[in-house]
mmCIF file of C-alpha atoms in Angstrom:
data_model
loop_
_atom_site.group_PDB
_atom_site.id
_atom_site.type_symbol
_atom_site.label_atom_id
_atom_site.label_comp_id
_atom_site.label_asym_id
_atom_site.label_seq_id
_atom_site.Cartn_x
_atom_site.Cartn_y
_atom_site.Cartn_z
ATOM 1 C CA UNK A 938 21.412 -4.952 -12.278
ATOM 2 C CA UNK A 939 18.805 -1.703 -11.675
ATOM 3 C CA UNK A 940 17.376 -0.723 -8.071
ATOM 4 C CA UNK A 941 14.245 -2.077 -9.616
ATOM 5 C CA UNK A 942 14.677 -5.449 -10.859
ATOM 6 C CA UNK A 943 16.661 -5.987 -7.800
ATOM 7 C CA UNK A 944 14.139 -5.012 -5.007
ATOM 8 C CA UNK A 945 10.880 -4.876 -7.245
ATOM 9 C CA UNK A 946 10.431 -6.864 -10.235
ATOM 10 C CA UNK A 947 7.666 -9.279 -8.352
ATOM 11 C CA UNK A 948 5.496 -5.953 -8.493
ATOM 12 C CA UNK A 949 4.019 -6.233 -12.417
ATOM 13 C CA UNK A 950 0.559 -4.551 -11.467
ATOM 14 C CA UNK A 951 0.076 -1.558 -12.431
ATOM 15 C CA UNK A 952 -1.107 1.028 -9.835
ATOM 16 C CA UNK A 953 -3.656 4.109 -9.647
ATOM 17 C CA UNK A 954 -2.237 7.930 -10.715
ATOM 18 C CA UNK A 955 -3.369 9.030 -7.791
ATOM 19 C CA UNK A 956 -3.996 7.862 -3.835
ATOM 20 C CA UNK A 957 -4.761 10.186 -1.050
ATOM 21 C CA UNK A 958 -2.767 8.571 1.381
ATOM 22 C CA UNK A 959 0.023 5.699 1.539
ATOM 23 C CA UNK A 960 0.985 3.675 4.877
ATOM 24 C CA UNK A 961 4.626 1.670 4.982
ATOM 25 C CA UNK A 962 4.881 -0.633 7.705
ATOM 26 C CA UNK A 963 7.768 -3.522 8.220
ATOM 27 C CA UNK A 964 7.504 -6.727 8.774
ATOM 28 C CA UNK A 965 10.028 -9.370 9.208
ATOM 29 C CA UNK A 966 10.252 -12.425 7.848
ATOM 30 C CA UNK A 967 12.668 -15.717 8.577
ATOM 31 C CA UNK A 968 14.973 -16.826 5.567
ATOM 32 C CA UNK A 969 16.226 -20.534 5.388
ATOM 33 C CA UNK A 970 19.782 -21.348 6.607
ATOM 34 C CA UNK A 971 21.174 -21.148 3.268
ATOM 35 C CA UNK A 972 20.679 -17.782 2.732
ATOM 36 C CA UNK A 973 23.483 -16.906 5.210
ATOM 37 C CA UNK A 974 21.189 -14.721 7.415
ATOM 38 C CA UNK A 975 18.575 -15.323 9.551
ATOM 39 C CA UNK A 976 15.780 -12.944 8.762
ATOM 40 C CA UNK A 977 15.038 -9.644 6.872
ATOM 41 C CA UNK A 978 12.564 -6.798 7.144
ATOM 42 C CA UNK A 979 10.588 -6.048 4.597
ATOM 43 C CA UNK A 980 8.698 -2.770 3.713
ATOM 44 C CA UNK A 981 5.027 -3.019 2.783
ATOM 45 C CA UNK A 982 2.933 -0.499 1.256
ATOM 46 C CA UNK A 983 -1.057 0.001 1.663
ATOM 47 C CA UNK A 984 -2.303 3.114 -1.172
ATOM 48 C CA UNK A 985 -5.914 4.979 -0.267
ATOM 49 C CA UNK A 986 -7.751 5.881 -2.990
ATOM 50 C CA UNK A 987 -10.378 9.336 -2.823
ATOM 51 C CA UNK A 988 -12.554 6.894 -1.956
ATOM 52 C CA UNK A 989 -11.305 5.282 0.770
ATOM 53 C CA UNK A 990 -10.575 1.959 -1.870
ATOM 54 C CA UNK A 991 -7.446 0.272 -0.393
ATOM 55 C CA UNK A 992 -4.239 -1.109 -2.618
ATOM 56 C CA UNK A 993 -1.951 -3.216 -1.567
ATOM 57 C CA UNK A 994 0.925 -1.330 -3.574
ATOM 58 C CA UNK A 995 4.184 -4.308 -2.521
ATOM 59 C CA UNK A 996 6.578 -4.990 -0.657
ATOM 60 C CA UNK A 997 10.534 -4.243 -0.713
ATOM 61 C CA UNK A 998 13.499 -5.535 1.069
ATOM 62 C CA UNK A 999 15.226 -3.388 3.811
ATOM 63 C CA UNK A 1000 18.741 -4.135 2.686
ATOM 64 C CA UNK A 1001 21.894 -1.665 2.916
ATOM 65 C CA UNK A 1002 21.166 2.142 3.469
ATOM 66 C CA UNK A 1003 17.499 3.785 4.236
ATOM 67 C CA UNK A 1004 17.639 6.649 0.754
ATOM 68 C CA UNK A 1005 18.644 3.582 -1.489
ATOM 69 C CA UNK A 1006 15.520 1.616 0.290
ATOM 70 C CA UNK A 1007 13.356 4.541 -0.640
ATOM 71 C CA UNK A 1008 14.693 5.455 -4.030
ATOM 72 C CA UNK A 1009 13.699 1.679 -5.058
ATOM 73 C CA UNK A 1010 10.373 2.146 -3.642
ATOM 74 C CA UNK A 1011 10.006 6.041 -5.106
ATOM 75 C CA UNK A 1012 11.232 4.313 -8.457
ATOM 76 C CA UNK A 1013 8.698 1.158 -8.783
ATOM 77 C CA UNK A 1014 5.469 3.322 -7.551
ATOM 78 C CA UNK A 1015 6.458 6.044 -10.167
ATOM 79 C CA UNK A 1016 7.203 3.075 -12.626
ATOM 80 C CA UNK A 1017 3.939 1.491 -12.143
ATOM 81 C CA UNK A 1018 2.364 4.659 -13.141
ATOM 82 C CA UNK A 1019 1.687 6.725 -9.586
ATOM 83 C CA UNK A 1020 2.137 10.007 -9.503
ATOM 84 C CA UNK A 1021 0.721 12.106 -6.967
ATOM 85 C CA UNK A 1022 0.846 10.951 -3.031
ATOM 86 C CA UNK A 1023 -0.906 13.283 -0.736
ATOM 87 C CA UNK A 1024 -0.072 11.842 2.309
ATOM 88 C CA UNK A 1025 2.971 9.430 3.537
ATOM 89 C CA UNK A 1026 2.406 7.372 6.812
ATOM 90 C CA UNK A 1027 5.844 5.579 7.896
ATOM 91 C CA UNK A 1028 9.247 5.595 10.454
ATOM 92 C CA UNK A 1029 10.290 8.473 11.117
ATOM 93 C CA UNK A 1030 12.888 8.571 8.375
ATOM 94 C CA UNK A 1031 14.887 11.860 6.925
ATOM 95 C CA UNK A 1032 15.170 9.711 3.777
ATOM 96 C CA UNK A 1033 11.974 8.639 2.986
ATOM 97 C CA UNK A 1034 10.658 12.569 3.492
ATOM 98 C CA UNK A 1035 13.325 13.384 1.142
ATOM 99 C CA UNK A 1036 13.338 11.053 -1.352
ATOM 100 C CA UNK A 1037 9.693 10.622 -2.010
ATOM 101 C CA UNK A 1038 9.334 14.157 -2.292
ATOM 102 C CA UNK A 1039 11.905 14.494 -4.872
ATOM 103 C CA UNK A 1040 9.396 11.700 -7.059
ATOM 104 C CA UNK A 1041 5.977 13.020 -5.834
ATOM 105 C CA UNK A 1042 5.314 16.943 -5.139
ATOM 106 C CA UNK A 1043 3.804 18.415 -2.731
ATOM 107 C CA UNK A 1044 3.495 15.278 -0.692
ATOM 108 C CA UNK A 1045 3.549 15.320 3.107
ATOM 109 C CA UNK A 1046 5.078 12.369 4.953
ATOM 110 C CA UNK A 1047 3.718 11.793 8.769
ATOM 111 C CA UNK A 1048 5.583 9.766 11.322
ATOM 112 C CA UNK A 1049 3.595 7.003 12.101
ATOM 113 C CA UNK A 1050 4.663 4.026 14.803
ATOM 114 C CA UNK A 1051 4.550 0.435 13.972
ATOM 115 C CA UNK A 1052 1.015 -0.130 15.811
ATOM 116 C CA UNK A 1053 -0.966 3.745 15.225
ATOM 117 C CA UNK A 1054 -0.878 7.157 13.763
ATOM 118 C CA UNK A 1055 -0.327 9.656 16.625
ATOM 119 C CA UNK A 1056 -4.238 11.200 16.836
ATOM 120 C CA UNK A 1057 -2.155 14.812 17.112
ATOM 121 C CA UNK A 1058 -1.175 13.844 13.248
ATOM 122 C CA UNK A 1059 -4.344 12.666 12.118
ATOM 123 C CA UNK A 1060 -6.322 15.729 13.150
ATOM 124 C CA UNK A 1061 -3.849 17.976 12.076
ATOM 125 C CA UNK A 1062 -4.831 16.947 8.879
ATOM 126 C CA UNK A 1063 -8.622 16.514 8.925
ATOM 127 C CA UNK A 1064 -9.414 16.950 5.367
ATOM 128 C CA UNK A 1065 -7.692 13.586 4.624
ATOM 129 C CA UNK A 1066 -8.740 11.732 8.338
ATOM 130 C CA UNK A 1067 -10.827 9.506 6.666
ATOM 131 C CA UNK A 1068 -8.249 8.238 4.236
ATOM 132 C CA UNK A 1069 -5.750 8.624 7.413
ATOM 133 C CA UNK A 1070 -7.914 6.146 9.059
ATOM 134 C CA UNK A 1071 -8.690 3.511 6.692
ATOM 135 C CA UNK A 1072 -4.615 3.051 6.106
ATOM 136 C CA UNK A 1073 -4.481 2.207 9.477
ATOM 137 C CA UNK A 1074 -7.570 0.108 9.598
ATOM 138 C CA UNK A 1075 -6.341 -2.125 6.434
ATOM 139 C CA UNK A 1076 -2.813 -1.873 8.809
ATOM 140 C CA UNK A 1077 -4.311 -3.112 11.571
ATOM 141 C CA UNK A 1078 -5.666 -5.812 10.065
ATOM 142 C CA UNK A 1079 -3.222 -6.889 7.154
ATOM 143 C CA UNK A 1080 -0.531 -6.911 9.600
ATOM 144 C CA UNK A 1081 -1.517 -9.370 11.872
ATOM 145 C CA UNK A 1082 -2.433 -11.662 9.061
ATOM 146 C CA UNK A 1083 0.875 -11.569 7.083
ATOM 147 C CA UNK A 1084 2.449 -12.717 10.150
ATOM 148 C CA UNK A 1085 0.104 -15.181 9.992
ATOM 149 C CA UNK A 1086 0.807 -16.165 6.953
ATOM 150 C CA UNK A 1087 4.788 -16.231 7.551
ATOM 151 C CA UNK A 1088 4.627 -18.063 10.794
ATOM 152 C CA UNK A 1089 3.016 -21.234 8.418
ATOM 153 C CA UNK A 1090 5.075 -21.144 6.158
ATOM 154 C CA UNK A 1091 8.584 -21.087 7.826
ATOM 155 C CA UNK A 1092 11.810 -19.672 6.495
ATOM 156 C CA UNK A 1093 12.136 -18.158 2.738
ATOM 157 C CA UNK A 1094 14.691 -18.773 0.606
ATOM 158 C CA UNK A 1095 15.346 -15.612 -0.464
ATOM 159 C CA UNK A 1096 13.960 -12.053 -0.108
ATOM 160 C CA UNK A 1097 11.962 -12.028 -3.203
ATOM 161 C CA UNK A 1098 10.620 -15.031 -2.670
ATOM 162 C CA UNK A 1099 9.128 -13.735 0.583
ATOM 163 C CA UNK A 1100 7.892 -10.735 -1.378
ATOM 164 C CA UNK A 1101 6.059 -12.540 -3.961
ATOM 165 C CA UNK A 1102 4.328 -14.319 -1.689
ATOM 166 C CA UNK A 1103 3.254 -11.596 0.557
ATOM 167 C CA UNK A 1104 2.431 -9.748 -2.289
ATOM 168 C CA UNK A 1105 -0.334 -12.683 -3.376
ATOM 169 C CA UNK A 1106 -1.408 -13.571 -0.131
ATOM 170 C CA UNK A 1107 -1.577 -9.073 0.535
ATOM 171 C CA UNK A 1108 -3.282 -8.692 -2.634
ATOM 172 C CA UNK A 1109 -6.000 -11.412 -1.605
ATOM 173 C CA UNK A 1110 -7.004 -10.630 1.358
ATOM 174 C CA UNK A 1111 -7.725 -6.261 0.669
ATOM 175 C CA UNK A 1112 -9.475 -7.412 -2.075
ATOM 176 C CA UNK A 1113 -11.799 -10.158 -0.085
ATOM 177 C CA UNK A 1114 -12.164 -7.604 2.880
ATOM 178 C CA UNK A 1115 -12.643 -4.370 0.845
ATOM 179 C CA UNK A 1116 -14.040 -4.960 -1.880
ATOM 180 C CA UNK A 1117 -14.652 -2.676 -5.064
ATOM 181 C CA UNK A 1118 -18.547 -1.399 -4.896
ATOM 182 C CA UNK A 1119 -20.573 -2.992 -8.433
ATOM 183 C CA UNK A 1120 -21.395 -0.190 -10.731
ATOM 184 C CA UNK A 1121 -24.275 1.563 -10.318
ATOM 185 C CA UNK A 1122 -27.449 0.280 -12.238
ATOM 186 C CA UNK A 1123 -30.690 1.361 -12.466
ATOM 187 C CA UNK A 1124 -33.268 -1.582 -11.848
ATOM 188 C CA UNK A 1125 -34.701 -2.657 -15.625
ATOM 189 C CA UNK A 1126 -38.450 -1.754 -14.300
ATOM 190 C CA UNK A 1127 -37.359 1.781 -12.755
ATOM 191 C CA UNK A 1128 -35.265 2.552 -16.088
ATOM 192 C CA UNK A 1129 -38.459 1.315 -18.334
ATOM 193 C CA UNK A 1130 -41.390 3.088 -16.346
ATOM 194 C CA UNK A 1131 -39.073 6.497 -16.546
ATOM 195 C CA UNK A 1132 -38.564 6.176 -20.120
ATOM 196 C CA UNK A 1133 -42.149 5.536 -20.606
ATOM 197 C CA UNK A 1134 -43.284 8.325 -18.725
ATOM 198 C CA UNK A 1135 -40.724 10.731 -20.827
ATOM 199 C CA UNK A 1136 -42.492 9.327 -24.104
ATOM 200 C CA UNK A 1137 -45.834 9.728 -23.210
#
């Protein structure tokens, strides 16, 4: 069985070409008895569009070594139709520089703690700050209520059951607290009394 139907195959969404900025944060989560271990970390994934529009991109497993982690993640993102990262916020990992570069060029990949981005980082890179800043507000705020979330509902029985329900409950809650703006529309009188004018 493939990287991706092992660790990603909840993910079916497809994804934006393009986000400005990406933030990976863990988060563990129990498992019941029966799955012979306790607990297991998983990797979660917050994409910034141009206009600061947050994704929830998914969640993956932290199982076995760090580059075949990050190849699975490098492989669903690409697979789901991303292909240009500007910025990477996560642990300070050798493999995830390397490996996501290989999949997205010219990306750069800041070290970022579990709770903030160092402010040194952030204005290092002030072009993107704003993007910088709304990963780690959705973060901030996410976080805390995935935990929530896992704390209610007790141990898993398996990791991708744990990932397709973060993944829904993720997914819900960007989209209630960040909504996409309506398209813009003239109001019917403005776009009338203009076209009126042009005529006469």
């Amino acid at each position: 069985m493939s990287i991706f139907s092992n660790s990603t195959g909840t993910h079916a969404l497809p994804l934006c070409r393009s986000y400005e900025c990406v933030f990976f944060e863990g988060l563990t989560v129990p498992l019941d008895a029966a799955a012979g271990v306790r607990s297991v970390e998983m990797l979660l994934a917050v994409g910034i569009l141009s206009d600061r529009l947050p994704h929830f991109l998914g969640c993956w497993p932290r199982a076995g070594a760090d580059d075949v982690l990050w190849r699975a993640v490098a492989f669903d993102l690409h697979h789901r139709g991303v292909e240009r990262i500007r910025f990477l916020l996560g642990p300070d990992s050798v493999e995830m520089t390397a490996v996501m570069a290989r999949h997205f060029r010219n990306v750069t990949a800041l070290s970022a703690s579990a709770t903030a981005v160092d402010q040194a980082l952030v204005d290092s890179v002030s072009p993107a700050r704003r993007c910088i800043e709304r990963a780690q507000e959705v973060a901030d705020q996410l976080t805390p209520y995935l935990k929530r979330v896992v704390a209610r509902h007790g141990g898993f029985a398996s990791p991708a059951a744990a990932a397709a329900l973060l993944r829904e409950r993720a997914e819900r809650y960007v989209d209630a607290n960040w909504p996409e703006p309506p398209p813009l529309r003239f109001p019917r009188a403005t776009a009338c009394s203009a076209l009126t004018a042009v005529c006469s």
